[in-house]
Short mmCIF file of C-alpha atoms and ligand atoms in Angstrom, two decimals:
data_model
loop_
_atom_site.label_atom_id
_atom_site.label_comp_id
_atom_site.label_asym_id
_atom_site.label_seq_id
_atom_site.Cartn_x
_atom_site.Cartn_y
_atom_site.Cartn_z
CA MET A 18 -121.12 104.24 -114.07
CA GLU A 19 -119.17 101.41 -115.03
CA LEU A 20 -117.16 98.77 -115.85
CA ASN A 21 -116.32 94.55 -116.09
CA GLN A 22 -118.03 95.70 -119.89
CA ASN A 23 -118.35 92.26 -120.90
CA LYS A 24 -121.16 91.12 -118.01
CA VAL A 25 -123.15 93.70 -117.46
CA ILE A 26 -125.30 95.62 -120.22
CA ASP A 27 -124.84 99.06 -120.30
CA GLU A 28 -127.92 100.31 -121.53
CA SER A 29 -125.82 103.84 -120.43
CA ARG A 30 -123.31 102.37 -122.42
CA GLN A 31 -124.68 99.73 -123.99
CA GLY A 32 -124.92 95.91 -124.46
CA GLU A 33 -127.44 93.00 -123.92
CA PRO A 34 -130.05 92.68 -121.33
CA VAL A 35 -129.30 90.54 -117.95
CA VAL A 36 -131.50 87.91 -116.52
CA LEU A 37 -131.38 86.88 -113.18
CA GLU A 38 -131.75 83.31 -111.91
CA THR A 39 -131.14 81.94 -108.13
CA VAL A 40 -132.33 78.82 -107.25
CA ASN A 41 -133.40 75.63 -104.75
CA HIS A 42 -136.40 77.41 -103.73
CA SER A 43 -140.00 76.74 -104.01
CA GLY A 44 -143.50 78.79 -104.59
CA LYS A 45 -143.52 82.02 -106.29
CA LYS A 46 -141.26 82.81 -108.98
CA LEU A 47 -139.54 85.62 -109.69
CA TYR A 48 -138.24 87.10 -113.96
CA VAL A 49 -135.79 90.29 -114.01
CA GLU A 50 -134.30 91.90 -116.65
CA SER A 51 -132.18 94.98 -115.73
CA TYR A 52 -131.46 97.50 -118.47
CA GLY A 53 -128.86 100.33 -117.76
CA CYS A 54 -125.69 101.16 -116.15
CA GLN A 55 -124.20 98.68 -113.03
CA MET A 56 -126.24 100.23 -110.56
CA ASN A 57 -128.62 98.57 -111.63
CA PHE A 58 -127.56 95.45 -111.75
CA SER A 59 -126.68 95.46 -109.08
CA ASP A 60 -130.07 96.78 -107.68
CA SER A 61 -131.28 93.41 -109.53
CA GLU A 62 -129.47 91.55 -106.66
CA VAL A 63 -130.63 93.93 -103.81
CA VAL A 64 -134.48 93.69 -105.61
CA ALA A 65 -133.29 89.22 -105.74
CA SER A 66 -132.17 89.40 -102.40
CA ILE A 67 -135.45 91.15 -100.81
CA MET A 68 -138.07 88.91 -102.64
CA THR A 69 -136.64 85.76 -102.08
CA LYS A 70 -136.97 86.52 -98.02
CA GLU A 71 -140.76 86.34 -99.39
CA GLY A 72 -140.50 82.88 -100.43
CA TYR A 73 -139.53 83.80 -104.08
CA ALA A 74 -137.01 81.57 -106.21
CA THR A 75 -135.54 83.95 -109.24
CA THR A 76 -136.60 81.66 -112.82
CA ARG A 77 -134.17 83.31 -116.66
CA ASN A 78 -137.86 81.17 -118.17
CA ILE A 79 -140.48 83.73 -117.79
CA ASP A 80 -143.03 81.92 -118.78
CA GLU A 81 -142.66 80.39 -115.92
CA ALA A 82 -142.36 83.73 -113.66
CA ASP A 83 -145.37 84.93 -111.51
CA VAL A 84 -143.62 87.91 -111.41
CA VAL A 85 -142.41 90.06 -114.20
CA LEU A 86 -140.02 93.10 -113.33
CA ILE A 87 -137.82 94.97 -115.34
CA ASN A 88 -135.33 97.08 -114.15
CA THR A 89 -134.74 100.07 -115.91
CA CYS A 90 -132.56 103.42 -117.50
CA SER A 91 -133.87 106.59 -119.05
CA ILE A 92 -130.20 107.43 -119.12
CA ARG A 93 -130.78 108.31 -122.84
CA GLU A 94 -133.90 108.19 -125.35
CA ASN A 95 -133.50 104.80 -127.10
CA ALA A 96 -132.84 103.13 -123.29
CA GLU A 97 -136.35 104.12 -122.66
CA GLN A 98 -137.59 102.85 -125.80
CA ARG A 99 -135.90 99.78 -125.94
CA VAL A 100 -137.23 99.22 -122.59
CA ARG A 101 -141.21 100.62 -123.90
CA ASN A 102 -140.62 97.43 -126.76
CA ARG A 103 -139.92 94.61 -124.25
CA LEU A 104 -143.23 96.13 -121.97
CA THR A 105 -145.14 95.84 -125.31
CA GLU A 106 -144.08 92.00 -125.44
CA PHE A 107 -144.81 91.82 -121.74
CA LYS A 108 -147.92 92.67 -122.17
CA HIS A 109 -148.98 89.61 -124.73
CA LYS A 110 -147.68 87.57 -122.11
CA LYS A 111 -150.27 89.22 -119.34
CA GLY A 112 -152.86 88.32 -122.19
CA GLN A 113 -152.46 84.00 -122.01
CA ASN A 114 -151.42 84.28 -117.87
CA PRO A 115 -153.83 87.51 -116.89
CA ASP A 116 -152.74 86.65 -112.91
CA LEU A 117 -149.39 87.93 -113.73
CA VAL A 118 -147.58 90.95 -112.21
CA VAL A 119 -145.96 93.02 -114.53
CA GLY A 120 -143.09 95.57 -112.78
CA ILE A 121 -141.25 98.32 -113.59
CA LEU A 122 -137.91 98.84 -111.60
CA GLY A 123 -135.60 102.21 -111.40
CA CYS A 124 -134.64 104.94 -113.36
CA MET A 125 -137.58 105.38 -116.07
CA ALA A 126 -140.15 104.73 -112.82
CA GLU A 127 -140.52 108.44 -111.52
CA ARG A 128 -140.80 110.03 -114.51
CA LEU A 129 -143.41 108.00 -116.54
CA LYS A 130 -145.40 106.20 -113.47
CA LYS A 131 -148.30 107.65 -115.09
CA VAL A 132 -148.10 107.18 -118.24
CA LEU A 133 -147.29 103.20 -118.09
CA LEU A 134 -149.88 102.22 -115.15
CA GLU A 135 -152.76 104.03 -116.49
CA GLU A 136 -152.84 105.66 -119.85
CA GLU A 137 -150.72 102.71 -121.90
CA LYS A 138 -151.77 99.92 -119.35
CA LEU A 139 -148.38 98.25 -118.99
CA VAL A 140 -147.77 97.77 -116.08
CA ASP A 141 -149.43 96.82 -112.90
CA LEU A 142 -146.78 97.84 -110.10
CA VAL A 143 -143.79 100.64 -110.39
CA ALA A 144 -141.09 101.14 -107.66
CA GLY A 145 -138.44 103.49 -107.65
CA PRO A 146 -134.88 103.53 -107.15
CA ASP A 147 -135.55 103.67 -102.92
CA ALA A 148 -138.37 102.11 -102.70
CA TYR A 149 -137.09 97.93 -103.49
CA ARG A 150 -138.32 97.07 -99.18
CA ASP A 151 -141.61 97.81 -100.41
CA LEU A 152 -141.98 95.57 -103.09
CA PRO A 153 -143.47 92.61 -101.72
CA ASN A 154 -146.26 95.00 -99.81
CA LEU A 155 -146.74 96.03 -103.61
CA VAL A 156 -146.84 92.93 -105.12
CA GLU A 157 -149.22 92.13 -101.91
CA GLU A 158 -151.38 95.26 -103.68
CA VAL A 159 -151.74 94.17 -107.62
CA GLY A 160 -152.87 90.74 -106.34
CA THR A 161 -156.18 92.70 -104.90
CA GLY A 162 -156.62 94.38 -108.19
CA GLN A 163 -154.87 97.77 -107.19
CA LYS A 164 -151.80 99.35 -109.15
CA ALA A 165 -149.00 99.08 -107.21
CA VAL A 166 -146.73 102.59 -106.72
CA ASN A 167 -143.92 103.83 -104.57
CA VAL A 168 -141.72 105.78 -106.60
CA LEU A 169 -140.74 108.10 -103.38
CA LEU A 170 -136.78 109.08 -103.45
CA SER A 171 -134.99 108.89 -100.04
CA ARG A 172 -132.17 110.35 -98.15
CA ASP A 173 -130.69 108.14 -96.80
CA GLU A 174 -131.67 104.66 -98.46
CA THR A 175 -128.23 102.48 -99.00
CA TYR A 176 -129.93 98.84 -98.73
CA ALA A 177 -127.08 98.41 -96.47
CA ASP A 178 -127.70 95.86 -94.74
CA ILE A 179 -129.49 93.69 -97.22
CA SER A 180 -127.12 91.39 -98.75
CA PRO A 181 -127.79 90.86 -102.32
CA VAL A 182 -128.50 87.39 -103.85
CA ARG A 183 -125.68 86.91 -106.51
CA LEU A 184 -127.00 85.44 -109.34
CA ASP A 185 -124.23 84.43 -111.17
CA GLN A 186 -123.34 81.52 -109.07
CA GLY A 187 -119.35 80.94 -108.80
CA GLY A 188 -119.03 84.15 -109.91
CA ILE A 189 -115.41 85.79 -109.60
CA SER A 190 -116.22 88.90 -109.72
CA ALA A 191 -119.06 90.80 -108.82
CA PHE A 192 -120.86 95.11 -108.41
CA VAL A 193 -120.87 96.92 -104.45
CA THR A 194 -122.45 99.69 -104.60
CA ILE A 195 -121.25 102.27 -101.78
CA MET A 196 -123.20 105.18 -102.37
CA ARG A 197 -126.21 105.82 -103.74
CA GLY A 198 -127.79 109.40 -106.23
CA CYS A 199 -126.08 112.03 -107.45
CA ASP A 200 -125.97 115.65 -106.37
CA ASN A 201 -123.76 116.57 -109.28
CA MET A 202 -126.52 118.20 -111.45
CA CYS A 203 -124.29 117.46 -114.95
CA SER A 204 -126.75 119.88 -116.93
CA PHE A 205 -127.43 116.99 -119.32
CA CYS A 206 -128.41 113.94 -116.51
CA VAL A 207 -131.48 112.89 -115.35
CA VAL A 208 -129.74 110.66 -113.22
CA PRO A 209 -130.20 113.32 -110.32
CA PHE A 210 -133.06 113.78 -110.66
CA THR A 211 -134.47 109.84 -111.37
CA ARG A 212 -132.42 108.12 -108.56
CA GLY A 213 -132.16 111.37 -105.91
CA ARG A 214 -129.56 112.98 -103.22
CA GLU A 215 -126.60 111.26 -103.06
CA ARG A 216 -126.05 109.48 -99.87
CA SER A 217 -122.96 107.45 -98.88
CA ARG A 218 -123.35 103.21 -97.06
CA ASP A 219 -121.56 102.65 -94.13
CA PRO A 220 -118.20 101.53 -94.50
CA GLN A 221 -118.68 98.30 -92.32
CA THR A 222 -121.12 96.73 -94.28
CA ILE A 223 -119.44 97.26 -97.15
CA VAL A 224 -115.89 95.52 -96.41
CA GLU A 225 -117.89 92.63 -94.53
CA GLU A 226 -119.16 92.52 -97.48
CA CYS A 227 -117.02 92.15 -99.95
CA LYS A 228 -115.32 90.44 -97.53
CA ASP A 229 -118.08 87.51 -97.81
CA LEU A 230 -117.31 87.60 -101.44
CA PHE A 231 -114.11 87.20 -101.35
CA GLU A 232 -114.66 83.78 -98.73
CA LYS A 233 -117.28 83.06 -101.55
CA GLY A 234 -114.75 82.33 -104.26
CA TYR A 235 -115.11 85.75 -105.12
CA ARG A 236 -111.37 87.66 -106.82
CA GLU A 237 -112.60 91.11 -108.13
CA VAL A 238 -115.22 93.65 -106.81
CA THR A 239 -115.51 97.08 -108.72
CA LEU A 240 -117.34 99.50 -106.27
CA LEU A 241 -120.30 100.98 -107.66
CA GLY A 242 -121.18 105.31 -106.90
CA GLN A 243 -122.22 108.68 -109.78
CA ASN A 244 -119.38 110.01 -108.31
CA VAL A 245 -116.74 107.18 -105.52
CA ASP A 246 -114.40 110.32 -105.25
CA SER A 247 -116.99 112.18 -102.71
CA TYR A 248 -117.67 108.91 -100.97
CA ARG A 249 -117.71 110.00 -97.69
CA TRP A 250 -119.46 109.14 -94.57
CA ASN A 251 -119.49 110.79 -91.18
CA LEU A 252 -117.73 113.88 -93.11
CA THR A 253 -120.08 116.60 -94.40
CA SER A 254 -119.79 117.99 -97.70
CA LYS A 255 -117.22 120.29 -96.97
CA GLY A 256 -114.99 118.21 -95.44
CA GLU A 257 -116.54 118.79 -90.94
CA ILE A 258 -116.48 115.58 -89.14
CA LYS A 259 -120.36 115.13 -88.09
CA ASP A 260 -119.53 113.26 -84.91
CA VAL A 261 -116.50 113.48 -83.25
CA ASN A 262 -117.05 110.11 -81.39
CA GLN A 263 -117.43 108.09 -84.60
CA PRO A 264 -114.55 107.28 -87.21
CA THR A 265 -114.74 109.90 -90.50
CA THR A 266 -114.26 108.15 -93.98
CA ASN A 267 -113.04 109.31 -97.50
CA PHE A 268 -112.44 107.53 -100.77
CA ALA A 269 -109.08 106.66 -100.19
CA GLN A 270 -109.62 105.41 -96.91
CA LEU A 271 -112.50 102.93 -98.24
CA ILE A 272 -110.41 101.11 -101.22
CA GLU A 273 -107.31 101.05 -98.14
CA MET A 274 -109.80 99.22 -96.31
CA VAL A 275 -111.29 96.90 -99.04
CA ALA A 276 -108.17 96.25 -100.13
CA HIS A 277 -106.71 94.90 -96.79
CA ILE A 278 -109.24 92.08 -96.88
CA SER A 279 -106.40 90.20 -99.27
CA PRO A 280 -103.70 90.96 -101.70
CA ASN A 281 -105.81 88.34 -103.59
CA LEU A 282 -109.02 90.61 -103.70
CA ARG A 283 -108.99 92.33 -106.56
CA VAL A 284 -110.02 95.91 -105.84
CA ARG A 285 -111.67 97.96 -109.48
CA PHE A 286 -114.17 101.49 -109.15
CA SER A 287 -116.62 103.13 -110.53
CA THR A 288 -117.38 106.06 -111.53
CA SER A 289 -114.40 108.86 -111.05
CA HIS A 290 -115.45 112.48 -111.19
CA PRO A 291 -112.67 114.55 -112.78
CA LYS A 292 -113.47 117.99 -110.60
CA ASP A 293 -113.21 115.56 -107.08
CA MET A 294 -110.57 113.03 -108.06
CA THR A 295 -108.02 114.32 -104.86
CA ASP A 296 -104.15 112.68 -105.36
CA GLU A 297 -104.93 110.55 -101.79
CA VAL A 298 -106.81 108.74 -104.08
CA LEU A 299 -103.90 108.33 -106.93
CA GLU A 300 -101.50 108.02 -103.94
CA ILE A 301 -103.28 104.61 -102.29
CA MET A 302 -103.39 103.42 -105.70
CA ALA A 303 -100.46 102.29 -106.75
CA LYS A 304 -99.26 102.35 -103.48
CA TYR A 305 -101.71 98.53 -103.18
CA GLU A 306 -100.73 95.69 -105.50
CA ASN A 307 -104.33 94.66 -106.74
CA ILE A 308 -106.26 97.86 -106.16
CA CYS A 309 -106.48 97.82 -110.35
CA PRO A 310 -104.48 100.58 -111.90
CA TYR A 311 -107.52 101.61 -114.52
CA ILE A 312 -109.82 105.06 -114.21
CA HIS A 313 -113.22 105.48 -115.95
CA LEU A 314 -112.93 109.67 -116.06
CA PRO A 315 -115.75 111.03 -117.90
CA VAL A 316 -113.84 113.87 -120.00
CA GLN A 317 -117.30 114.48 -122.16
CA SER A 318 -116.46 117.07 -123.89
CA GLY A 319 -112.64 118.79 -124.50
CA HIS A 320 -113.90 122.28 -124.93
CA THR A 321 -114.37 124.25 -121.55
CA ASP A 322 -116.52 126.31 -123.38
CA VAL A 323 -119.06 123.23 -123.40
CA LEU A 324 -117.91 121.71 -120.21
CA THR A 325 -119.60 124.60 -118.75
CA ARG A 326 -122.92 124.98 -119.76
CA MET A 327 -122.66 121.27 -119.22
CA ASN A 328 -122.13 122.04 -115.53
CA ARG A 329 -119.52 120.00 -115.33
CA GLY A 330 -117.66 121.96 -112.73
CA TYR A 331 -113.77 121.99 -114.47
CA SER A 332 -112.05 123.39 -117.13
CA ARG A 333 -109.79 120.85 -120.30
CA GLU A 334 -106.82 122.35 -118.09
CA TRP A 335 -108.05 120.94 -115.11
CA TYR A 336 -109.10 117.79 -116.59
CA LEU A 337 -105.33 117.16 -118.10
CA ASP A 338 -104.00 118.01 -114.78
CA ARG A 339 -105.35 115.39 -113.61
CA ILE A 340 -104.60 112.76 -116.43
CA ASN A 341 -100.38 114.00 -115.84
CA ALA A 342 -101.33 113.75 -111.89
CA ILE A 343 -102.75 109.91 -112.54
CA ARG A 344 -99.67 108.92 -115.06
CA LYS A 345 -97.26 110.80 -111.69
CA TYR A 346 -98.57 108.17 -109.68
CA MET A 347 -98.86 104.94 -112.17
CA PRO A 348 -97.71 105.38 -115.27
CA ASP A 349 -99.53 102.22 -116.37
CA CYS A 350 -102.27 103.50 -115.37
CA ALA A 351 -105.01 102.11 -118.58
CA ILE A 352 -107.76 105.98 -118.49
CA SER A 353 -110.69 105.52 -120.64
CA THR A 354 -114.22 108.17 -120.76
CA ASP A 355 -117.39 108.95 -121.86
CA ILE A 356 -117.30 111.95 -124.26
CA ILE A 357 -120.89 113.35 -126.21
CA THR A 358 -121.19 114.33 -129.33
CA GLY A 359 -122.98 117.64 -130.46
CA PHE A 360 -123.87 119.20 -126.84
CA CYS A 361 -126.59 121.95 -127.33
CA GLY A 362 -124.95 124.78 -129.08
CA GLU A 363 -121.72 123.17 -130.09
CA THR A 364 -119.68 124.49 -133.08
CA ASP A 365 -116.98 122.79 -134.86
CA LYS A 366 -114.11 124.20 -132.78
CA GLU A 367 -115.84 123.12 -130.30
CA HIS A 368 -116.02 119.78 -131.21
CA HIS A 369 -112.29 119.65 -132.89
CA ASP A 370 -111.38 120.79 -129.11
CA THR A 371 -112.46 116.74 -127.94
CA ILE A 372 -110.76 115.74 -131.06
CA SER A 373 -107.35 117.70 -130.16
CA LEU A 374 -107.81 116.10 -125.88
CA MET A 375 -108.13 112.77 -127.14
CA LYS A 376 -104.67 112.97 -129.59
CA GLU A 377 -103.41 113.92 -126.54
CA VAL A 378 -104.48 111.62 -123.36
CA GLN A 379 -104.67 108.63 -126.04
CA PHE A 380 -107.48 106.53 -124.04
CA ASP A 381 -107.43 103.04 -123.66
CA PHE A 382 -111.72 102.94 -124.33
CA ALA A 383 -114.01 104.99 -124.19
CA TYR A 384 -117.81 105.18 -124.30
CA MET A 385 -118.98 107.97 -126.69
CA PHE A 386 -122.89 108.78 -127.47
CA LYS A 387 -124.50 111.58 -129.16
CA TYR A 388 -126.53 113.97 -126.64
CA SER A 389 -130.13 113.32 -126.22
CA GLU A 390 -132.15 115.91 -124.77
CA ARG A 391 -133.68 114.50 -121.80
CA PRO A 392 -137.25 115.98 -119.93
CA LYS A 393 -136.25 117.98 -116.24
CA THR A 394 -132.72 118.49 -117.25
CA LEU A 395 -131.05 121.97 -116.81
CA ALA A 396 -130.08 121.57 -120.06
CA GLU A 397 -133.94 120.48 -121.34
CA ARG A 398 -135.03 124.30 -119.62
CA ARG A 399 -131.79 126.46 -120.53
CA PHE A 400 -130.36 125.70 -123.68
CA ASP A 401 -131.83 124.90 -127.23
CA ASP A 402 -130.97 120.82 -128.94
CA ASP A 403 -129.78 122.70 -131.59
CA VAL A 404 -126.96 120.33 -133.05
CA PRO A 405 -129.14 118.73 -136.44
CA ASP A 406 -129.01 114.62 -135.66
CA ALA A 407 -126.66 114.32 -138.69
CA VAL A 408 -124.22 116.44 -137.07
CA LYS A 409 -124.31 114.82 -134.09
CA GLY A 410 -124.16 111.35 -135.79
CA SER A 411 -120.83 112.40 -138.19
CA ARG A 412 -119.14 113.98 -135.30
CA LEU A 413 -119.66 110.68 -133.66
CA ASN A 414 -118.53 108.56 -136.18
CA GLU A 415 -115.62 110.56 -136.38
CA ILE A 416 -114.43 110.44 -132.89
CA ILE A 417 -114.61 106.29 -132.38
CA GLU A 418 -112.91 105.98 -135.60
CA LEU A 419 -110.54 108.09 -133.68
CA GLN A 420 -110.96 106.22 -130.95
CA LEU A 421 -110.69 103.17 -131.82
CA GLN A 422 -107.05 103.77 -133.72
CA HIS A 423 -106.47 104.85 -130.11
CA SER A 424 -107.52 101.04 -128.91
CA ARG A 425 -105.00 99.23 -130.69
CA LEU A 426 -102.32 101.79 -129.97
CA SER A 427 -103.03 100.58 -126.03
CA ASN A 428 -102.75 96.99 -127.19
CA GLU A 429 -100.10 97.24 -129.74
CA LYS A 430 -98.62 98.47 -126.98
CA GLN A 431 -98.77 95.14 -124.29
CA ILE A 432 -97.42 93.36 -127.48
CA GLY A 433 -94.90 91.15 -125.76
CA LYS A 434 -94.91 91.53 -122.04
CA THR A 435 -95.71 88.99 -119.11
CA VAL A 436 -99.40 90.57 -117.51
CA LYS A 437 -101.30 88.90 -114.47
CA VAL A 438 -104.67 88.14 -115.42
CA LEU A 439 -107.28 87.02 -113.33
CA ILE A 440 -109.33 84.22 -115.22
CA GLU A 441 -113.12 84.98 -115.01
CA GLY A 442 -114.41 81.50 -117.51
CA THR A 443 -113.93 80.61 -121.00
CA SER A 444 -114.11 82.58 -124.19
CA LYS A 445 -117.09 83.29 -125.76
CA ARG A 446 -115.56 82.07 -129.30
CA SER A 447 -113.89 78.63 -128.09
CA ASP A 448 -114.31 76.65 -124.96
CA GLU A 449 -109.91 75.74 -125.59
CA LYS A 450 -109.84 78.84 -124.98
CA LEU A 451 -109.38 81.40 -121.24
CA CYS A 452 -110.72 84.43 -121.07
CA GLY A 453 -109.94 87.62 -118.09
CA ARG A 454 -108.66 90.41 -117.88
CA ASN A 455 -105.22 92.36 -116.92
CA GLY A 456 -105.21 95.28 -113.80
CA GLN A 457 -105.73 97.64 -116.70
CA ASN A 458 -108.59 96.37 -117.22
CA ALA A 459 -108.01 94.81 -120.69
CA MET A 460 -109.81 91.51 -122.00
CA VAL A 461 -106.83 88.70 -122.19
CA VAL A 462 -107.50 85.49 -124.62
CA PHE A 463 -105.16 82.58 -124.44
CA PRO A 464 -105.01 78.60 -124.81
CA SER A 465 -106.42 76.91 -121.52
CA GLN A 466 -103.89 73.93 -120.80
CA HIS A 467 -104.96 73.77 -117.01
CA TYR A 468 -105.38 76.98 -115.67
CA MET A 469 -109.14 77.28 -114.40
CA LYS A 470 -111.66 80.16 -113.60
CA GLY A 471 -110.74 81.92 -110.69
CA GLN A 472 -106.75 81.82 -110.90
CA TYR A 473 -103.90 84.52 -111.57
CA VAL A 474 -101.71 83.44 -114.09
CA MET A 475 -99.23 85.79 -115.57
CA VAL A 476 -99.86 85.64 -119.34
CA LYS A 477 -97.28 86.75 -122.48
CA ILE A 478 -98.94 88.72 -124.56
CA LEU A 479 -98.43 87.45 -128.94
CA ASP A 480 -101.00 89.76 -130.96
CA CYS A 481 -104.06 91.76 -130.13
CA THR A 482 -106.97 93.47 -131.97
CA SER A 483 -108.45 96.63 -130.94
CA ALA A 484 -110.15 94.76 -128.28
CA THR A 485 -108.74 91.57 -126.99
CA LEU A 486 -105.34 91.06 -126.64
CA ILE A 487 -104.13 87.62 -127.42
CA GLY A 488 -101.38 85.39 -125.32
CA GLU A 489 -100.21 82.83 -123.90
CA ALA A 490 -99.95 81.62 -119.96
CA VAL A 491 -96.44 81.57 -119.18
CA SER A 492 -97.30 80.66 -115.25
CA LEU A 493 -100.05 80.11 -111.58
CA CYS A 494 -99.14 83.17 -109.74
CA ASN A 495 -100.81 81.70 -106.32
N1 LIG B 23 -126.93 112.15 -123.83
C1 LIG B 23 -125.84 111.30 -123.99
N2 LIG B 23 -125.23 110.75 -123.24
C2 LIG B 23 -125.45 110.76 -122.30
N3 LIG B 23 -124.85 110.34 -120.80
C3 LIG B 23 -125.30 111.00 -119.33
N4 LIG B 23 -126.40 111.46 -120.11
C4 LIG B 23 -126.71 111.52 -121.70
C5 LIG B 23 -127.62 112.15 -122.08
N5 LIG B 23 -128.14 112.95 -122.29
C6 LIG B 23 -123.51 109.87 -121.13
C7 LIG B 23 -122.63 110.57 -119.94
C8 LIG B 23 -122.85 110.31 -118.68
C9 LIG B 23 -122.69 108.47 -119.36
C10 LIG B 23 -122.79 106.98 -118.08
O1 LIG B 23 -123.66 108.35 -120.55
O2 LIG B 23 -121.66 111.02 -121.17
O3 LIG B 23 -121.33 109.81 -118.68
FE1 LIG B 24 -125.15 112.43 -113.82
FE2 LIG B 24 -123.13 114.08 -113.50
FE3 LIG B 24 -124.11 112.57 -111.47
FE4 LIG B 24 -122.75 111.64 -113.65
S1 LIG B 24 -122.26 112.30 -112.68
S2 LIG B 24 -124.50 110.60 -112.48
S3 LIG B 24 -123.45 112.68 -115.31
S4 LIG B 24 -125.42 114.21 -112.86
#
């Protein structure tokens, strides 16, 4: 689940909720708030598309909404708690407007449908991640006084034919979902239960969507999936061809197809899985300048025994071999990761092996979390959540501190270089500055001069913090 850290609230990796808006419609109004990973944000655009066809306009003003939907995340307990608090606030709104329809979407739907609908009566409608086509019917059912639920998970729903309503008008960077669900069963993770079985989307529809975005002025797409390396079309999980009369596509071929749309369309993707990432993907990345040299490769732990308990399907050595492969093909490739502290049974020695792996790899960026036990997962059933919260916390602080040093070092290495930046807009801190990312996904801020959003510029890096590169634009690229 990954990245474009400034645009989405990644509850899986922290942030602010995203609220969506479309304009130029009359009639009923829909307010959607998204929590969680980029996949949720992307799903909310599919939801907006389905509801727009029903005559709804989206609004950012909750007070004028007829339907309020909240797209939820279950990845850790605190993500769920945030949503519950928000739902309690909506309940007050319902007191003022009894006709208001409040619904939850996404990962909390299946898990909490009974509690939220019947016991706490916080919502009227519950729709799981594969049930969004049914939303217009569900809203209608609520109108007839019923509680409406559809949390069925599908083996083949990919919303391939739905063209998402882009809610950041004049946007530069968009998410494109290429697959849904996950078959990995990492023992800590609730996603296989909330999002169901893995399925890939028809590559032609992906390329069409990306082409359309490019024509509308977008200059960057991020291809999304829980495990993009296992993207496959017309292939079985063993790599056999399903229908010999149809073309097959693996992930390496898919990114190449998208890269061919235009050299001016940047291609990113997320999330890669260490057990499945192939050299073929790295070769293709190295071949195309517009496929960004940046890989998010969650390690979770630096000790093989912990990785085995996590059911990750690789060892410390395997992970380090994949890092070496990335550096062999792309010496300048940025690498980020996810790390969990205090997983079941984690000893001091195992924790220190995570620290030693971090020192060995020197990640450019990392998302770090305390382990949070999730219902139904393998870990909940098999292991005790036995690392005290205070220990989880102090281990987390230790790795955050180390990562800050590594992030700063990574940025310091850029000082003096001139890097290609895609301008995303005005800097949050100053109207006179622009910001955008280099290929490695580092945020770069520089004085605007005459440059504009959507342009590629060469920026000379003069200074940095641990989070941002600071520079001066020297020339336009296109
Ligand atoms: N507790 C803590 N972190 C988790 N993640 C997933 N499940 C849990 C959990 N139960 C983290 C992993 C994953 C990221 C999206 O969220 O690091 O890669
Ligand atoms: Fe969860 Fe593992 Fe699937 Fe990622 S790969 S969504 S961590 S089960």
